[in-house]
Amino acid sequence: PFSSKDVSVFTNCDEVRLILYKKDTLSIKQNRQLNKMPSPIIVFKDVFNFADVKNLHREGKADQASLIAEGIINGKVVTRYKRMPATRATRIKLELANLNIPLVANGSDIITVIASVIDKNGNVKRLNNEYIKFEIRGEGMIVGGTKIMANPKKVEWGTAPILVRSTTKPGKITIKAHVLEEGINKPSSGEITFTSIPSALPLLFKEIGTGEETKTEMNKDQDKSSDQDLKREILELKKQLNDIKLKEVEKQQEEFEGIRKDD
């Protein structure tokens, strides 16, 4: 709702084709000589209006509320980027910030995991002020906690990152994320599993925490985590039931509005 009416496209292509709401098509070619820049910003003036998006949703045409930018070089489309407004937040998506950089099990290597609050179509819900609570299992640990506001972490512009440090043992690492205040109308939890790789260099360290007390504490943590998983499964069932009820209400509303229009 606060976006500019102008749509700016950053590209090094020769030409950009903008498709508005799957019906209007506009094209602008690069003018590198006029702008004296190798890749000037291409700006489509006064083409976006949030009211148009609202009207499409009200008419049941939410799938048309999109902006598609196509980059063209030598007359061929070489890249395509689609943007759509997010609807109601439904779940949390977890992903690694750098997919091609492995986590080394040397006790000090760190990787970034990003939690995104998304709608049913995978669009990030940018206007969101939830707090995300992270949990971890396996050969890794979350860097920081409540004292430095690292976990739980407040969502900013739709995402919340955490840092995960490896242990000295390679293996699987599973991270779960859920909103701090859970409920049937809140986003569902997310989960991601990845694996750390062995260190190429020999390690010198003192192994601690292998006594019976540590094992007992680990068992307690596992039992606690299992209870939380069961509670979330029950919550997910409640959400599914709530979604069914919402769809029934939406259908009744559409039928009512249809009657009013016919009248």
GROMACS .gro file of N, CA and C in nm, residues 60 249-259:
model
   36
   60GLY      N    1  -1.213  -1.183  -0.707
   60GLY     CA    2  -1.175  -1.324  -0.716
   60GLY      C    3  -1.068  -1.352  -0.818
  249VAL      N    4  -1.713  -1.979   0.516
  249VAL     CA    5  -1.760  -1.841   0.535
  249VAL      C    6  -1.739  -1.759   0.409
  250GLU      N    7  -1.621  -1.775   0.344
  250GLU     CA    8  -1.593  -1.703   0.220
  250GLU      C    9  -1.694  -1.739   0.111
  251LYS      N   10  -1.729  -1.868   0.103
  251LYS     CA   11  -1.827  -1.912   0.004
  251LYS      C   12  -1.963  -1.851   0.031
  252GLN      N   13  -2.003  -1.848   0.159
  252GLN     CA   14  -2.130  -1.787   0.195
  252GLN      C   15  -2.131  -1.639   0.162
  253GLN      N   16  -2.017  -1.572   0.185
  253GLN     CA   17  -2.007  -1.430   0.157
  253GLN      C   18  -2.017  -1.403   0.006
  254GLU      N   19  -1.948  -1.487  -0.074
  254GLU     CA   20  -1.955  -1.472  -0.219
  254GLU      C   21  -2.098  -1.492  -0.268
  255GLU      N   22  -2.167  -1.593  -0.214
  255GLU     CA   23  -2.306  -1.618  -0.254
  255GLU      C   24  -2.395  -1.501  -0.215
  256PHE      N   25  -2.371  -1.445  -0.097
  256PHE     CA   26  -2.449  -1.329  -0.051
  256PHE      C   27  -2.426  -1.209  -0.140
  257GLU      N   28  -2.298  -1.183  -0.173
  257GLU     CA   29  -2.265  -1.069  -0.259
  257GLU      C   30  -2.323  -1.089  -0.399
  258GLY      N   31  -2.328  -1.214  -0.443
  258GLY     CA   32  -2.388  -1.241  -0.575
  258GLY      C   33  -2.535  -1.210  -0.576
  259ILE      N   34  -2.602  -1.242  -0.465
  259ILE     CA   35  -2.746  -1.211  -0.453
  259ILE      C   36  -2.767  -1.060  -0.453
   0.00000   0.00000   0.00000
